[in-house]
Amino acid sequence: MPGPISPFERGEGMRLYDQHGREFLDFHAGVAVNALGHGDPHLVSALKAAAEKVWHTANTFTIPEQERLGQRLVDATFADAVFFTNSGAEALECAIKTARHYFWAKGETDRSDIIAFTGAFHGRTLGTIAAGGNPDYLEGFGPAAPGFKHTKPGDLDAVRALITPQTCAILIEPVQGEGGVTAMSAEFMQGLRALCDEHGMLLILDEVQCGFGRTGRFFAHEWSGITPDIVAVAKAIGGGFPLGACLAKGDVAASMVPGTHGSTYGGNPLATAIGNAVLDRILAPGFLDQVNTMGQRLAWHLQQLAQKYPDHVLELRGKGLLAGIKIATPVRDMVTRLRDDHQLLTIGAGENVLRLLPPLIVTEADIEEAMTKIGAAFDAIDAVNAAPATGS
Ligand SMILES: *Cc1c(COP(=O)(O)O)cnc(C)c1O
């Protein structure tokens, strides 16, 4: 039953079903949000239980689920302080404000410049489109918020050249998602940490897409062995419920006392009850090891695909279950073809990269099935190209 899909009606694990009952294999996961796939029984029961209790009180009052989630994140990571948001962009806004306020409170009031990177994506608010620096996302929205300088990732000398006494922080995604699935090397991440230490700057990481287990570690930056000062997370943290967080070291967050920043919904009882349920699963013994193994299996299968289809696969990118295939044909067409003709859900990224972001519960059988579907799509393209031209 080929043809355009109808809206999804139901989901189970790695699969989504549209209104016609057609089954789709999900390597899109709501853009890395559905870390535990669809309809996870533990998350469903957590939401149902939370729905019977208090939905919302605002942060005027103590929210036990929020305190518990914050404490668990502190226990599991580098952070001493957590601020909850409803989205990734808000987590980045909090990160940027925290960095600037840290220096302001120290009396370094004009130290507010942030070095960021080309190919970055940090969200769609006025602040985060300026931080991302993508001209397509800035166009038409008035003057860009000041205080951001950009250079290409991977070049430490270029970063060094941008540092001035006004520079307060470096902001980077350890694996760029939207921009083209580019994983930073451990050496580059360590070099950025060293530059921040040398110049008394803060290192802010955007782990909204690559964090929360996606690369096979809790945070992607763990692969480089560095400790950041501030990390923004979202997407997988709520497993599909809108939730984000800004994590920071204690001294860095110290000046962000009540009143300096805030959010009405951020960390509300419903959201943080689900956040706790997601964390139950991700921190369960063996879960991240399994994600890591699947990330390695995906990389291996992608290499096989690249060998079989050298004319289609130009480059393999990414880390763990955030994988990219730079392809020779337009990625938009490929995403549509995979969805409509092969019932595989994927997403494009910059630089004509096909992005694969399966839920973290993916099995090797799912990976093999996805590879078969992508191979079949390449075959179909080749068949069209090989067919003798019709008409005059
Ligand atoms: C999705 C994303 C954001 C923005 O998150 P929203 O929830 O859409 O605001 C920021 N940074 C990265 C790396 C992302 O992938």
Coordinates of C-alpha atoms and ligand atoms in Angstrom, one line a residue:
M1 CA 0.0 0.0 0.0
P2 CA 2.4 2.7 -1.1
G3 CA 1.6 6.4 -1.2
P4 CA 1.7 9.2 1.3
I5 CA 1.2 8.3 5.0
S6 CA -1.8 9.4 7.1
P7 CA -1.3 10.7 10.7
F8 CA 0.1 8.3 13.2
E9 CA -2.5 6.8 15.5
R10 CA -0.6 4.3 17.7
G11 CA 2.9 3.5 18.7
E12 CA 4.6 0.5 20.2
G13 CA 8.3 0.3 20.9
M14 CA 10.2 0.9 17.7
R15 CA 7.0 1.0 15.6
L16 CA 4.4 3.6 14.6
Y17 CA 1.1 2.9 13.0
D18 CA -0.8 5.3 10.8
Q19 CA -4.6 5.6 10.5
H20 CA -4.6 3.1 7.7
G21 CA -2.8 0.6 9.9
R22 CA 0.4 0.8 8.0
E23 CA 3.5 0.0 10.2
F24 CA 6.6 2.2 10.2
L25 CA 10.0 1.5 11.7
D26 CA 11.0 4.5 13.6
F27 CA 14.6 5.7 13.2
H28 CA 13.5 9.3 13.7
A29 CA 12.1 9.1 17.3
G30 CA 10.5 12.5 17.3
V31 CA 14.0 14.0 16.6
A32 CA 15.7 12.0 19.4
V33 CA 12.9 12.6 21.9
N34 CA 11.3 9.2 22.1
A35 CA 14.4 7.6 23.7
L36 CA 12.3 4.7 25.0
G37 CA 10.2 4.3 21.9
H38 CA 6.5 4.5 21.9
G39 CA 4.0 3.4 24.6
D40 CA 6.7 2.4 27.1
P41 CA 4.6 0.8 30.0
H42 CA 6.7 2.4 32.7
L43 CA 6.3 5.9 31.3
V44 CA 2.6 5.4 30.6
S45 CA 1.9 4.3 34.2
A46 CA 4.0 7.2 35.5
L47 CA 2.0 9.7 33.5
K48 CA -1.3 8.1 34.6
A49 CA -0.3 8.1 38.2
A50 CA 0.9 11.8 38.0
A51 CA -2.4 12.7 36.3
E52 CA -4.3 11.6 39.4
K53 CA -2.2 13.9 41.6
V54 CA -1.4 17.6 41.4
W55 CA -0.7 18.7 37.8
H56 CA 0.8 22.1 38.4
T57 CA 1.6 24.5 41.2
A58 CA 4.4 26.7 39.7
N59 CA 7.7 26.9 41.4
T60 CA 6.3 29.1 44.2
F61 CA 5.9 25.8 46.0
T62 CA 8.1 22.8 46.6
I63 CA 7.6 20.1 43.9
P64 CA 8.8 16.8 45.3
E65 CA 9.2 15.1 41.9
Q66 CA 11.2 18.0 40.7
E67 CA 13.5 17.9 43.7
R68 CA 14.0 14.2 43.3
L69 CA 14.8 14.5 39.6
G70 CA 17.2 17.4 40.2
Q71 CA 19.0 15.4 42.9
R72 CA 19.2 12.3 40.7
L73 CA 20.7 14.4 37.9
V74 CA 23.2 15.9 40.3
D75 CA 24.1 12.4 41.6
A76 CA 24.6 11.0 38.1
T77 CA 26.6 13.9 36.5
F78 CA 29.2 16.7 37.0
A79 CA 26.4 19.1 38.0
D80 CA 25.6 20.6 41.4
A81 CA 22.6 22.6 40.3
V82 CA 19.7 22.0 37.9
F83 CA 17.1 24.4 36.4
F84 CA 14.2 22.8 34.6
T85 CA 12.7 24.2 31.4
N86 CA 10.1 23.1 28.9
S87 CA 12.3 22.8 25.9
G88 CA 15.9 22.7 24.6
A89 CA 16.0 26.4 23.5
E90 CA 15.0 27.5 27.0
A91 CA 17.7 25.2 28.5
L92 CA 20.2 27.0 26.2
E93 CA 18.8 30.4 27.2
C94 CA 19.3 29.5 30.8
A95 CA 22.9 28.3 30.0
I96 CA 23.8 31.5 28.3
K97 CA 22.2 33.7 31.0
T98 CA 24.0 31.6 33.7
A99 CA 27.4 32.1 32.1
R100 CA 27.0 35.8 31.6
H101 CA 25.6 36.3 35.1
Y102 CA 28.5 34.4 36.6
F103 CA 30.9 37.0 35.4
W104 CA 28.6 40.0 36.0
A105 CA 28.3 38.9 39.7
K106 CA 32.1 38.8 39.9
G107 CA 32.2 42.4 38.7
E108 CA 33.3 41.5 35.1
T109 CA 30.2 43.2 33.8
D110 CA 31.3 43.5 30.1
R111 CA 32.4 39.9 29.8
S112 CA 29.4 38.5 27.9
D113 CA 30.8 37.3 24.5
I114 CA 30.3 33.6 23.6
I115 CA 32.3 31.7 21.0
A116 CA 30.0 29.3 19.1
F117 CA 30.4 27.2 15.9
T118 CA 29.3 27.1 12.4
G119 CA 26.9 24.2 11.7
A120 CA 25.5 24.5 15.2
F121 CA 21.9 24.4 16.2
H122 CA 20.8 25.7 19.6
G123 CA 17.1 26.3 19.1
R124 CA 14.7 28.9 17.7
T125 CA 14.4 31.7 20.3
L126 CA 15.9 35.1 19.5
G127 CA 18.9 34.2 21.7
T128 CA 19.5 30.7 20.4
I129 CA 19.2 31.6 16.7
A130 CA 22.0 34.2 17.3
A131 CA 24.0 31.5 19.1
G132 CA 23.4 29.1 16.3
G133 CA 24.4 31.7 13.7
N134 CA 22.7 29.9 10.8
P135 CA 21.7 32.8 8.4
D136 CA 18.6 30.9 7.2
Y137 CA 17.2 30.9 10.7
L138 CA 18.2 34.6 11.5
E139 CA 16.8 36.1 8.3
G140 CA 13.6 38.1 8.7
F141 CA 13.7 38.4 12.4
G142 CA 15.4 41.7 12.9
P143 CA 18.9 42.3 14.3
A144 CA 20.6 39.2 15.7
A145 CA 21.1 39.2 19.5
P146 CA 24.7 40.4 20.0
G147 CA 27.5 38.6 21.8
F148 CA 28.1 35.6 19.6
K149 CA 31.1 34.9 17.4
H150 CA 31.4 31.8 15.2
T151 CA 34.2 29.7 13.8
K152 CA 34.3 26.3 12.3
P153 CA 34.5 23.4 14.6
G154 CA 37.7 21.3 14.9
D155 CA 40.1 24.2 14.6
L156 CA 41.5 25.2 18.0
D157 CA 43.7 28.0 16.6
A158 CA 40.7 29.6 15.0
V159 CA 38.9 29.5 18.4
R160 CA 42.0 31.0 20.1
A161 CA 42.0 33.8 17.6
L162 CA 38.5 34.8 18.7
I163 CA 39.2 35.1 22.4
T164 CA 39.2 38.6 23.9
P165 CA 38.9 39.8 27.5
Q166 CA 35.2 40.1 26.8
T167 CA 34.8 36.3 26.0
C168 CA 33.0 34.6 28.8
A169 CA 32.3 31.1 27.3
I170 CA 32.6 28.6 24.5
L171 CA 29.3 26.9 23.5
I172 CA 29.3 23.7 21.5
E173 CA 27.4 20.5 20.7
P174 CA 29.7 17.5 21.3
V175 CA 27.9 16.0 18.3
Q176 CA 26.3 18.5 16.0
G177 CA 22.8 17.1 15.2
E178 CA 20.8 19.3 12.9
G179 CA 23.9 20.8 11.2
G180 CA 25.1 17.5 9.7
V181 CA 25.7 14.9 12.4
T182 CA 29.3 16.0 13.1
A183 CA 31.0 14.4 16.1
M184 CA 33.8 16.5 17.7
S185 CA 37.0 14.7 18.3
A186 CA 38.1 14.0 21.9
E187 CA 41.2 16.1 21.2
F188 CA 39.1 19.1 20.1
M189 CA 36.9 18.9 23.2
Q190 CA 39.9 18.6 25.4
G191 CA 41.5 21.5 23.6
L192 CA 38.4 23.7 24.2
R193 CA 38.5 22.7 27.9
A194 CA 42.1 23.7 28.1
L195 CA 41.4 27.0 26.4
C196 CA 38.6 27.7 28.9
D197 CA 40.9 26.9 31.8
E198 CA 43.7 29.1 30.4
H199 CA 41.4 32.1 29.9
G200 CA 39.1 31.7 32.8
M201 CA 36.1 31.0 30.5
L202 CA 33.2 28.6 30.9
L203 CA 32.6 25.6 28.7
I204 CA 28.9 25.3 27.9
L205 CA 27.8 22.1 26.1
D206 CA 24.5 21.7 24.2
E207 CA 23.6 18.0 24.8
V208 CA 20.0 18.5 23.9
Q209 CA 20.2 16.0 21.1
C210 CA 23.4 14.0 21.8
G211 CA 23.0 13.7 25.6
F212 CA 20.8 11.4 27.7
G213 CA 22.3 8.2 26.5
R214 CA 22.2 8.7 22.7
T215 CA 25.9 8.1 22.1
G216 CA 26.1 5.2 24.6
R217 CA 27.2 7.2 27.6
F218 CA 24.9 9.4 29.7
F219 CA 26.5 12.5 28.2
A220 CA 28.4 12.6 24.9
H221 CA 31.1 14.7 26.4
E222 CA 32.0 11.7 28.7
W223 CA 33.8 10.2 25.7
S224 CA 36.4 13.0 25.8
G225 CA 36.9 12.7 29.6
I226 CA 36.3 16.4 30.1
T227 CA 34.2 18.2 32.7
P228 CA 32.0 21.0 31.4
D229 CA 30.7 24.0 33.4
I230 CA 27.2 24.1 32.1
V231 CA 25.2 21.6 30.0
A232 CA 21.8 22.1 28.4
V233 CA 19.6 19.0 27.9
A234 CA 16.1 18.4 26.7
K235 CA 14.6 16.0 24.1
A236 CA 15.1 12.5 25.6
I237 CA 14.9 13.8 29.2
G238 CA 11.1 13.7 29.0
G239 CA 10.7 10.8 26.6
G240 CA 8.0 12.7 24.7
F241 CA 6.7 15.0 27.5
P242 CA 8.1 18.6 27.1
L243 CA 10.9 18.9 29.5
G244 CA 14.4 20.4 29.5
A245 CA 17.1 21.2 32.0
C246 CA 20.2 23.4 32.5
L247 CA 22.8 21.7 34.6
A248 CA 25.7 23.6 36.1
K249 CA 28.6 23.4 38.6
G250 CA 27.8 24.9 41.9
D251 CA 30.0 27.9 41.8
V252 CA 28.9 28.7 38.3
A253 CA 25.2 28.6 39.2
A254 CA 25.7 30.3 42.6
S255 CA 24.6 33.8 41.4
M256 CA 21.4 32.4 39.8
V257 CA 19.4 32.9 43.0
P258 CA 15.6 32.9 43.0
G259 CA 14.4 36.0 41.1
T260 CA 17.3 36.1 38.5
H261 CA 15.6 33.6 36.2
G262 CA 12.4 31.7 36.2
S263 CA 9.8 29.6 34.4
T264 CA 6.1 29.1 35.1
Y265 CA 5.9 25.5 33.8
G266 CA 9.5 24.5 34.1
G267 CA 9.8 21.3 36.1
N268 CA 6.1 21.0 36.9
P269 CA 4.8 17.9 38.7
L270 CA 3.6 16.1 35.5
A271 CA 6.8 16.7 33.6
T272 CA 9.2 15.8 36.3
A273 CA 7.2 12.6 37.3
I274 CA 7.8 11.5 33.7
G275 CA 11.4 12.7 33.8
N276 CA 12.0 10.5 36.8
A277 CA 10.4 7.5 35.0
V278 CA 12.7 8.1 32.0
L279 CA 15.7 8.3 34.3
D280 CA 14.7 5.0 36.0
R281 CA 15.1 3.3 32.6
I282 CA 18.2 5.1 31.3
L283 CA 20.1 4.6 34.6
A284 CA 19.0 1.0 35.0
P285 CA 22.0 -1.3 35.1
G286 CA 23.1 -2.4 31.7
F287 CA 20.9 0.1 29.7
L288 CA 23.6 2.4 28.5
D289 CA 25.9 -0.6 27.8
Q290 CA 23.3 -2.0 25.5
V291 CA 22.9 1.4 23.8
N292 CA 26.6 1.5 23.3
T293 CA 26.6 -2.0 21.8
M294 CA 23.8 -1.0 19.5
G295 CA 25.7 2.1 18.5
Q296 CA 28.7 0.0 17.5
R297 CA 26.5 -2.5 15.6
L298 CA 24.8 0.4 13.8
A299 CA 28.3 1.8 12.8
W300 CA 29.3 -1.7 11.6
H301 CA 26.1 -2.2 9.5
L302 CA 26.5 1.3 8.0
Q303 CA 30.1 0.5 6.9
Q304 CA 28.6 -2.6 5.2
L305 CA 26.1 -0.4 3.5
A306 CA 28.7 2.1 2.4
Q307 CA 30.8 -0.7 0.9
K308 CA 27.8 -2.1 -1.0
Y309 CA 26.7 1.3 -2.2
P310 CA 29.8 3.5 -2.7
D311 CA 28.0 5.6 -5.3
H312 CA 25.3 6.5 -2.8
V313 CA 27.1 6.7 0.5
L314 CA 29.7 9.5 0.5
E315 CA 30.5 9.6 4.1
L316 CA 29.5 8.1 7.5
R317 CA 29.2 10.4 10.5
G318 CA 28.1 10.6 14.1
K319 CA 28.4 8.8 17.3
G320 CA 26.4 5.9 18.8
L321 CA 22.8 6.1 17.9
L322 CA 23.1 9.6 16.4
A323 CA 24.3 8.5 13.0
G324 CA 24.5 10.3 9.7
I325 CA 25.0 9.1 6.1
K326 CA 26.0 11.8 3.7
I327 CA 24.3 10.7 0.5
A328 CA 24.7 11.5 -3.2
T329 CA 21.0 12.1 -3.9
P330 CA 18.9 14.9 -2.3
V331 CA 18.3 14.0 1.3
R332 CA 14.7 15.4 1.3
D333 CA 13.7 13.0 -1.5
M334 CA 15.4 10.1 0.3
V335 CA 13.6 10.8 3.6
T336 CA 10.3 10.8 1.7
R337 CA 11.1 7.7 -0.3
L338 CA 12.1 5.8 2.8
R339 CA 8.9 6.8 4.5
D340 CA 6.4 6.3 1.7
D341 CA 8.0 3.3 -0.1
H342 CA 9.8 1.5 2.6
Q343 CA 8.0 2.5 5.8
L344 CA 11.2 3.7 7.5
L345 CA 11.2 7.0 9.4
T346 CA 14.4 9.1 9.2
I347 CA 15.2 12.7 9.1
G348 CA 17.6 14.9 7.1
A349 CA 20.4 17.1 8.5
G350 CA 22.6 19.8 7.0
E351 CA 25.1 19.0 4.3
N352 CA 22.8 16.5 2.7
V353 CA 23.1 14.0 5.5
L354 CA 20.5 11.3 6.2
R355 CA 20.1 11.2 10.0
L356 CA 19.3 8.0 11.9
L357 CA 18.1 8.5 15.4
P358 CA 16.4 5.3 16.6
P359 CA 14.9 5.1 20.1
L360 CA 17.6 3.8 22.5
I361 CA 15.7 0.5 22.8
V362 CA 16.6 -0.4 19.2
T363 CA 17.7 -4.0 18.6
E364 CA 20.2 -5.4 16.1
A365 CA 17.2 -6.9 14.2
D366 CA 15.7 -3.4 13.9
I367 CA 19.1 -2.1 12.6
E368 CA 19.3 -4.9 10.0
E369 CA 15.7 -4.1 8.9
A370 CA 16.5 -0.4 8.5
M371 CA 19.7 -1.2 6.5
T372 CA 17.6 -3.5 4.2
K373 CA 15.1 -0.7 3.6
I374 CA 17.8 1.9 2.9
G375 CA 19.6 -0.6 0.5
A376 CA 16.2 -1.1 -1.2
A377 CA 15.8 2.6 -1.6
F378 CA 19.3 2.9 -3.2
D379 CA 18.4 0.0 -5.5
A380 CA 15.2 1.7 -6.5
I381 CA 17.1 4.9 -7.4
D382 CA 19.6 2.9 -9.4
A383 CA 16.8 1.1 -11.2
V384 CA 15.2 4.4 -12.3
N385 CA 18.6 5.8 -13.4
A386 CA 19.4 2.6 -15.4
A387 CA 16.1 2.4 -17.2
P388 CA 16.3 3.4 -20.8
A389 CA 14.9 6.9 -21.3
T390 CA 11.4 7.0 -22.6
G391 CA 9.9 9.5 -25.0
S392 CA 11.8 11.5 -27.6
Ligands
LIG1 C1 16.5 20.4 19.3 C2 17.7 21.1 19.7 C3 17.6 22.3 20.4 C4 16.3 23.0 20.6 O1 15.4 22.3 21.4 P1 13.8 22.7 21.4 O2 13.2 21.8 22.4 O3 13.3 22.5 20.0 O4 13.8 24.1 21.8 C5 18.8 22.9 20.9 N1 19.9 22.3 20.6 C6 20.1 21.1 20.0 C7 21.4 20.5 19.8 C8 18.9 20.5 19.5 O5 19.0 19.3 18.8

